[in-house]
Short mmCIF file of C-alpha atoms and ligand atoms in Angstrom, two decimals:
data_model
loop_
_atom_site.label_atom_id
_atom_site.label_comp_id
_atom_site.label_asym_id
_atom_site.label_seq_id
_atom_site.Cartn_x
_atom_site.Cartn_y
_atom_site.Cartn_z
CA MET A 17 1.16 -46.71 146.10
CA LYS A 18 3.45 -46.78 148.67
CA THR A 19 5.81 -49.88 147.87
CA ILE A 20 5.29 -51.48 150.83
CA GLU A 21 1.73 -51.48 150.01
CA LEU A 22 3.51 -52.62 145.99
CA LEU A 23 4.94 -55.78 148.47
CA GLU A 24 1.45 -57.10 150.18
CA GLN A 25 -0.33 -56.70 146.85
CA ALA A 26 2.95 -59.01 144.98
CA GLN A 27 2.56 -61.63 143.34
CA PRO A 28 5.22 -64.96 144.67
CA GLU A 29 7.65 -65.11 141.96
CA GLU A 30 6.94 -61.26 142.12
CA LYS A 31 7.99 -60.75 145.86
CA GLN A 32 11.75 -62.52 144.87
CA VAL A 33 12.77 -60.11 142.85
CA PHE A 34 11.38 -57.70 145.10
CA LEU A 35 13.07 -58.75 148.45
CA ASN A 36 16.30 -61.60 146.95
CA GLU A 37 17.27 -59.40 144.17
CA LYS A 38 20.81 -58.74 146.31
CA GLU A 39 20.72 -62.70 146.35
CA LYS A 40 20.34 -63.43 142.97
CA HIS A 41 17.68 -65.10 141.66
CA GLN A 42 16.71 -65.44 138.16
CA GLU A 43 14.31 -66.19 136.57
CA ALA A 44 14.15 -67.57 133.09
CA TRP A 45 13.97 -64.89 130.76
CA GLN A 46 17.28 -63.75 133.00
CA GLN A 47 18.53 -66.73 132.59
CA ALA A 48 18.44 -67.07 128.73
CA LEU A 49 19.78 -63.66 129.19
CA SER A 50 23.10 -65.16 130.26
CA GLN A 51 23.79 -67.72 127.70
CA ALA A 52 22.73 -65.54 124.67
CA VAL A 53 25.63 -65.90 121.92
CA THR A 54 28.38 -63.00 121.85
CA ASN A 55 30.84 -64.96 119.62
CA PRO A 56 30.41 -63.74 116.11
CA LYS A 57 31.94 -67.70 115.31
CA GLN A 58 29.14 -69.35 118.00
CA LEU A 59 26.64 -67.49 115.55
CA LEU A 60 27.98 -69.48 112.49
CA GLN A 61 28.31 -72.86 113.93
CA ALA A 62 24.53 -72.60 115.82
CA LEU A 63 24.01 -71.95 112.09
CA GLN A 64 25.47 -74.21 110.02
CA LEU A 65 27.49 -71.01 108.45
CA ASP A 66 30.39 -71.31 106.77
CA SER A 67 33.20 -70.96 108.75
CA SER A 68 35.44 -68.24 106.34
CA LEU A 69 32.95 -65.18 107.42
CA MET A 70 34.43 -65.53 110.06
CA ASN A 71 37.65 -62.70 109.83
CA GLU A 72 39.35 -59.71 111.77
CA GLN A 73 36.70 -57.45 110.71
CA VAL A 74 34.33 -59.29 111.98
CA LEU A 75 36.17 -59.01 115.57
CA GLU A 76 37.22 -55.49 115.01
CA ALA A 77 33.04 -54.24 113.94
CA SER A 78 31.75 -56.95 117.18
CA ASN A 79 34.51 -55.53 119.56
CA GLN A 80 33.32 -52.18 118.68
CA PHE A 81 28.83 -52.92 119.31
CA ARG A 82 28.51 -56.21 121.25
CA THR A 83 27.30 -59.26 119.33
CA PHE A 84 24.80 -59.85 121.58
CA VAL A 85 21.29 -62.11 119.57
CA THR A 86 19.03 -64.41 122.52
CA GLU A 87 18.91 -67.94 121.95
CA SER A 88 14.63 -67.77 120.96
CA PHE A 89 15.27 -64.63 118.34
CA LEU A 90 18.84 -66.91 117.09
CA ASN A 91 16.46 -69.73 116.64
CA ARG A 92 13.87 -67.94 114.43
CA MET A 93 16.83 -67.33 111.57
CA GLY A 94 17.17 -70.38 108.65
CA LYS A 95 20.70 -72.49 108.99
CA GLY A 96 23.02 -72.43 105.68
CA ASP A 97 21.66 -68.76 105.08
CA PRO A 98 23.86 -66.50 104.96
CA ASN A 99 21.33 -63.87 104.24
CA ASP A 100 18.16 -64.34 106.57
CA PRO A 101 16.35 -61.42 107.23
CA LEU A 102 17.56 -62.35 110.76
CA PHE A 103 21.18 -62.64 110.66
CA LYS A 104 21.28 -60.40 108.66
CA GLN A 105 20.25 -57.52 111.87
CA VAL A 106 22.19 -58.89 114.33
CA TRP A 107 25.70 -60.17 111.94
CA ALA A 108 28.68 -58.22 113.14
CA ASP A 109 29.05 -57.05 109.09
CA PRO A 110 32.68 -55.65 107.57
CA LEU A 111 31.27 -53.59 105.80
CA GLU A 112 30.38 -51.64 109.41
CA LEU A 113 33.73 -50.45 109.70
CA LEU A 114 33.27 -48.88 106.16
CA GLU A 115 33.17 -44.92 106.77
CA GLN A 116 30.68 -43.92 104.26
CA ALA A 117 30.15 -39.56 103.91
CA GLY A 118 26.66 -38.59 106.24
CA PHE A 119 26.69 -41.35 108.54
CA GLU A 120 27.52 -39.67 111.69
CA THR A 121 27.97 -40.85 116.02
CA ASP A 122 24.83 -38.12 116.35
CA PRO A 123 23.11 -37.79 113.41
CA LEU A 124 20.02 -36.83 115.76
CA ASP A 125 21.11 -34.41 117.79
CA GLU A 126 20.30 -36.50 120.65
CA LYS A 127 22.29 -34.22 123.02
CA SER A 128 20.20 -30.60 122.57
CA ALA A 129 17.28 -32.34 123.93
CA ASN A 130 18.08 -33.70 126.53
CA PRO A 131 17.66 -30.84 130.44
CA VAL A 132 18.54 -34.13 132.47
CA PRO A 133 20.65 -36.68 132.29
CA GLY A 134 18.31 -40.01 131.61
CA LEU A 135 15.90 -38.19 129.61
CA LEU A 136 15.09 -36.92 126.76
CA HIS A 137 12.15 -33.97 126.17
CA LYS A 138 11.80 -33.04 122.52
CA TYR A 139 7.97 -33.23 121.50
CA HIS A 140 5.17 -31.52 122.82
CA GLY A 141 3.89 -33.07 125.86
CA ARG A 142 5.41 -36.33 126.15
CA VAL A 143 9.45 -37.19 127.12
CA LEU A 144 11.10 -40.10 127.08
CA ILE A 145 13.12 -41.48 130.11
CA ILE A 146 17.06 -43.44 128.61
CA THR A 147 16.04 -46.64 130.67
CA ASN A 148 19.33 -48.81 130.64
CA SER A 149 21.82 -48.64 128.30
CA HIS A 150 21.26 -52.04 127.13
CA CYS A 151 18.33 -54.02 124.79
CA ALA A 152 18.01 -57.57 124.91
CA ILE A 153 20.20 -57.51 120.61
CA ASN A 154 22.20 -55.75 119.89
CA CYS A 155 20.70 -54.51 116.07
CA ARG A 156 23.06 -53.72 114.49
CA PHE A 157 21.85 -50.67 112.18
CA CYS A 158 20.51 -48.97 115.67
CA PHE A 159 22.52 -45.65 116.37
CA ARG A 160 22.36 -46.72 119.91
CA ARG A 161 25.95 -48.39 119.02
CA SER A 162 26.57 -44.20 118.78
CA PHE A 163 24.57 -43.34 121.73
CA PRO A 164 26.62 -41.97 124.85
CA TYR A 165 25.08 -43.77 127.68
CA SER A 166 27.34 -43.87 130.29
CA ASP A 167 26.26 -41.26 132.72
CA ASN A 168 22.55 -41.21 130.26
CA HIS A 169 20.13 -43.24 131.81
CA PHE A 170 17.41 -43.79 134.69
CA SER A 171 19.61 -44.29 137.98
CA SER A 172 18.40 -43.49 141.52
CA LYS A 173 21.68 -40.64 141.39
CA HIS A 174 19.12 -38.59 139.01
CA ARG A 175 15.28 -39.92 140.51
CA GLN A 176 15.23 -36.86 142.16
CA ALA A 177 16.31 -34.86 139.09
CA ILE A 178 14.04 -36.26 137.17
CA PHE A 179 11.16 -35.70 139.45
CA ASP A 180 11.63 -32.69 139.92
CA TYR A 181 11.75 -31.64 135.93
CA LEU A 182 7.96 -34.04 135.51
CA LYS A 183 7.11 -31.96 138.14
CA SER A 184 7.77 -28.76 137.68
CA ASP A 185 5.83 -28.58 133.80
CA PRO A 186 2.53 -28.73 134.01
CA SER A 187 2.66 -29.50 129.50
CA ILE A 188 3.86 -33.27 130.13
CA GLU A 189 1.11 -35.89 129.75
CA GLU A 190 2.57 -39.11 129.12
CA VAL A 191 5.81 -39.80 129.80
CA ILE A 192 7.44 -43.35 127.31
CA LEU A 193 10.46 -45.78 129.03
CA SER A 194 12.17 -46.30 126.01
CA GLY A 195 16.00 -47.18 126.25
CA GLY A 196 17.45 -49.56 125.95
CA ASP A 197 15.45 -51.46 126.69
CA PRO A 198 13.16 -51.07 130.05
CA LEU A 199 11.51 -54.46 129.85
CA LEU A 200 14.94 -55.00 131.45
CA LEU A 201 14.34 -53.29 134.11
CA ASN A 202 12.85 -56.38 137.24
CA ASN A 203 9.63 -56.00 138.21
CA ALA A 204 10.58 -54.96 141.47
CA ARG A 205 12.87 -51.65 139.58
CA LEU A 206 9.04 -50.93 136.69
CA THR A 207 6.77 -51.19 139.44
CA GLU A 208 9.18 -47.93 141.80
CA LEU A 209 9.50 -46.50 138.16
CA LEU A 210 5.76 -45.92 137.89
CA ALA A 211 4.95 -44.80 141.07
CA LEU A 212 6.81 -41.94 140.68
CA PHE A 213 5.20 -41.13 138.17
CA GLU A 214 2.25 -41.72 139.17
CA SER A 215 3.05 -39.22 141.99
CA VAL A 216 3.65 -36.44 139.13
CA GLY A 217 -0.78 -35.84 138.99
CA HIS A 218 -0.73 -34.08 135.76
CA ILE A 219 1.28 -37.42 134.18
CA LYS A 220 -1.44 -39.75 132.04
CA ARG A 221 0.11 -41.42 130.50
CA LEU A 222 2.34 -44.58 130.18
CA ARG A 223 4.14 -45.65 126.98
CA ILE A 224 6.39 -48.43 126.44
CA HIS A 225 9.07 -49.25 123.63
CA SER A 226 10.26 -52.51 123.76
CA ARG A 227 12.28 -54.64 121.27
CA ILE A 228 11.19 -57.39 124.19
CA PRO A 229 8.12 -59.31 123.31
CA ILE A 230 9.82 -60.34 119.89
CA VAL A 231 13.52 -61.76 121.28
CA LEU A 232 12.57 -61.97 124.79
CA PRO A 233 9.70 -63.60 124.45
CA SER A 234 10.40 -65.66 127.91
CA ARG A 235 10.32 -61.99 129.40
CA ILE A 236 6.24 -61.62 129.11
CA THR A 237 5.80 -62.96 132.31
CA GLN A 238 2.31 -62.79 134.54
CA GLY A 239 3.76 -60.92 136.60
CA LEU A 240 5.30 -58.49 135.27
CA ILE A 241 1.82 -58.21 133.34
CA ASN A 242 0.13 -57.82 136.62
CA CYS A 243 2.49 -55.25 137.61
CA LEU A 244 1.93 -53.44 134.66
CA LYS A 245 -2.09 -53.99 135.37
CA ARG A 246 -1.93 -52.79 138.40
CA SER A 247 -0.95 -49.14 137.01
CA PRO A 248 -3.99 -46.13 136.96
CA LEU A 249 -1.81 -45.10 133.82
CA GLN A 250 -2.95 -45.15 130.84
CA LYS A 251 -0.57 -47.91 128.29
CA ILE A 252 -0.14 -48.25 125.54
CA MET A 253 3.41 -50.68 124.06
CA VAL A 254 5.09 -49.81 120.68
CA ILE A 255 7.17 -53.33 120.44
CA HIS A 256 9.87 -53.47 117.11
CA SER A 257 9.47 -55.90 114.46
CA ASN A 258 10.75 -55.45 110.84
CA HIS A 259 10.31 -59.22 109.83
CA PRO A 260 7.29 -61.53 109.55
CA GLN A 261 9.65 -64.46 110.23
CA GLU A 262 10.02 -62.48 113.10
CA PHE A 263 6.36 -64.46 114.83
CA ASN A 264 6.69 -67.55 116.15
CA GLU A 265 4.07 -69.09 118.72
CA GLU A 266 6.32 -68.27 120.95
CA VAL A 267 6.31 -64.29 120.20
CA SER A 268 1.36 -65.27 120.04
CA ASP A 269 1.71 -66.61 122.98
CA ALA A 270 3.83 -63.11 124.99
CA MET A 271 1.52 -61.12 122.56
CA GLN A 272 -1.66 -62.01 123.44
CA MET A 273 -0.48 -62.05 127.98
CA LEU A 274 0.97 -57.99 126.42
CA HIS A 275 -2.72 -57.43 125.35
CA GLN A 276 -4.18 -57.89 129.15
CA ALA A 277 -2.28 -55.43 130.44
CA PHE A 278 -2.45 -52.85 127.14
CA PRO A 279 -5.26 -52.48 125.39
CA ARG A 280 -2.74 -50.56 122.21
CA VAL A 281 -0.38 -52.69 121.37
CA LEU A 282 2.11 -51.12 118.09
CA ASN A 283 4.19 -51.67 115.91
CA GLN A 284 7.40 -49.99 114.45
CA SER A 285 9.58 -51.08 112.11
CA VAL A 286 13.22 -49.52 110.36
CA LEU A 287 13.39 -49.86 105.67
CA LEU A 288 16.80 -51.80 105.91
CA LYS A 289 18.52 -53.43 102.64
CA GLY A 290 18.75 -56.44 101.48
CA ILE A 291 16.41 -57.27 104.83
CA ASN A 292 12.37 -56.25 104.30
CA ASP A 293 13.37 -53.38 101.89
CA ASN A 294 10.34 -55.48 99.58
CA ALA A 295 6.45 -54.97 99.16
CA GLU A 296 5.82 -58.49 100.12
CA THR A 297 7.41 -58.61 104.01
CA LEU A 298 6.47 -55.50 104.95
CA ILE A 299 2.89 -56.60 102.93
CA SER A 300 3.12 -59.88 105.27
CA LEU A 301 4.28 -58.27 108.12
CA GLN A 302 1.66 -55.96 108.36
CA ASN A 303 -1.19 -58.50 108.26
CA ILE A 304 1.37 -61.08 110.37
CA LEU A 305 0.67 -57.81 112.97
CA PHE A 306 -3.11 -57.45 112.32
CA GLU A 307 -3.45 -60.82 112.85
CA HIS A 308 -2.00 -60.47 116.32
CA GLN A 309 -3.55 -57.14 117.36
CA ILE A 310 -1.34 -54.79 116.82
CA GLN A 311 -1.65 -51.52 115.20
CA SER A 312 1.15 -50.23 112.65
CA TYR A 313 2.23 -47.60 113.44
CA TYR A 314 5.92 -46.12 112.39
CA LEU A 315 8.32 -46.74 109.95
CA HIS A 316 10.80 -45.58 110.00
CA THR A 317 14.05 -44.77 107.19
CA LEU A 318 17.18 -45.62 108.41
CA ASP A 319 19.73 -43.10 111.03
CA LYS A 320 22.23 -41.91 109.44
CA VAL A 321 24.59 -43.34 112.58
CA LYS A 322 28.52 -44.31 111.39
CA GLY A 323 28.68 -47.92 110.45
CA THR A 324 25.14 -48.62 109.13
CA GLY A 325 25.59 -47.45 105.43
CA HIS A 326 25.19 -51.31 104.11
CA PHE A 327 21.64 -50.51 105.38
CA ASP A 328 20.25 -47.52 103.81
CA LEU A 329 17.61 -47.64 101.18
CA PRO A 330 17.58 -44.16 99.17
CA LEU A 331 14.79 -42.38 99.69
CA GLU A 332 13.59 -42.75 96.11
CA GLN A 333 13.08 -46.09 96.41
CA ALA A 334 11.53 -45.34 100.04
CA LEU A 335 9.19 -43.74 98.62
CA SER A 336 8.30 -45.66 95.25
CA LEU A 337 7.56 -48.95 98.09
CA TYR A 338 5.68 -47.44 100.32
CA GLN A 339 3.80 -46.35 97.92
CA GLU A 340 3.16 -49.64 96.43
CA LEU A 341 2.36 -50.57 100.38
CA GLN A 342 -0.33 -47.29 100.11
CA ALA A 343 -1.85 -49.35 96.81
CA ARG A 344 -2.85 -52.61 98.10
CA LEU A 345 -3.37 -52.11 102.07
CA PRO A 346 -6.29 -50.89 103.32
CA GLY A 347 -5.48 -48.13 105.64
CA TYR A 348 -5.72 -49.09 108.92
CA MET A 349 -2.80 -51.42 108.43
CA LEU A 350 -0.30 -48.38 106.68
CA PRO A 351 2.59 -46.95 109.22
CA ARG A 352 3.11 -44.03 108.80
CA LEU A 353 7.28 -43.30 106.55
CA VAL A 354 8.95 -41.24 108.90
CA THR A 355 12.06 -39.49 108.40
CA GLU A 356 13.77 -38.51 111.74
CA THR A 357 16.02 -34.93 111.01
CA ALA A 358 18.02 -32.73 113.20
CA GLY A 359 16.76 -30.65 115.31
CA LYS A 360 13.11 -31.55 113.31
CA SER A 361 9.92 -32.63 115.41
CA GLU A 362 9.72 -35.89 113.71
CA LYS A 363 10.72 -39.09 115.11
CA THR A 364 13.13 -40.99 116.53
CA LEU A 365 13.40 -44.78 116.56
CA ILE A 366 14.52 -45.41 120.24
CA CYS A 367 12.62 -49.03 121.29
C1 LIG B 572 10.17 -41.20 119.67
C2 LIG B 572 9.65 -40.25 120.05
C3 LIG B 572 9.21 -40.07 121.43
C4 LIG B 572 7.52 -40.00 120.13
O1 LIG B 572 7.38 -39.83 119.59
P1 LIG B 572 5.47 -40.16 118.81
O2 LIG B 572 5.39 -39.59 117.49
O3 LIG B 572 4.87 -39.45 120.04
O4 LIG B 572 5.65 -41.50 118.95
C5 LIG B 572 8.77 -38.72 122.07
N1 LIG B 572 10.72 -38.04 122.15
C6 LIG B 572 11.39 -38.59 121.05
C7 LIG B 572 12.41 -37.78 122.26
C8 LIG B 572 11.19 -40.07 120.87
O5 LIG B 572 11.91 -39.66 120.55
S1 LIG B 573 17.63 -50.25 121.55
FE1 LIG B 573 16.01 -51.49 119.47
S2 LIG B 573 17.06 -51.21 117.40
FE2 LIG B 573 18.29 -50.18 118.85
S3 LIG B 573 19.63 -51.41 119.98
FE3 LIG B 573 18.03 -52.41 120.88
S4 LIG B 573 16.21 -53.39 120.46
FE4 LIG B 573 17.78 -52.81 118.70
#
């Protein structure tokens, strides 16, 4: 479809984004993003946590990988609890500064599967587009903290090379928008991307990997849903939730809307020491997902990225925990436990 036709079909709200991009028209979710908490001290204050948690090392860790958390996610944290499972996912812990053997900056060796800037092609039939370099949250355990994004993400500069690559390989049936978080693009830019994929005849499926339905549910607007619904590609959404406490009414509403555009919504989680490394928590998470018609997909072991060692669960413990899940959950609620090893055709976590 041509851009002009899309423009004509666009809802008034999207037209605004199309036309006023340079005039700084902001949607509510964009405003929410600009008000995200980026200062660890402010985070402690908002949660009524002891200011003694703040020190030079926290600042250093937060300088290395910026503290970034939306108010919506923050509002789901318990007050006064330094062990809150949501807080721990975003707190710049001094432990991040410890050097740990085996934890490196590019443990997955992504460089070797990167034929064109902004595109990873590792698995048969599927390519992953590094849609942008940012997320709506900075999860401390993420490999993104050291991913060399600088010129390695989708931009108009690389658009033609990406298009040529997609066209040249008829085995590519699925495009995965990952990131950074692809839903940080505005509706107009997403529409343009979708039109690009639609114009390659052998691409059948569009998959979106996003944590936004969990961390910035206000982004799931009717305008976004309409822009996705319009695409004839088969659509799959993979969200990322690690803990049942990440769900609240706002998130439930966003999930309901997502189902309008995505017949399949899946979830992936990361197994995190001190956050979700017990059977009760993980079982409760699978139940909440099921209630929201979200299919459990992957449970990832931690990627061994520098600065994340304190989240790592020894593989033996991960396996025995997984056996407990297997014993207690129906098969359709059981995520697959996956580990990523450099050079092997298994999984990588990119949200
Ligand atoms: C995760 C990932 C995929 C998708 O793998 P699935 O097993 O189909 O979910 C594809 N390419 C890359 C580079 C990935 O990291
Ligand atoms: S890619 Fe996913 S896990 Fe990593 S910071 Fe972004 S939202 Fe968090």
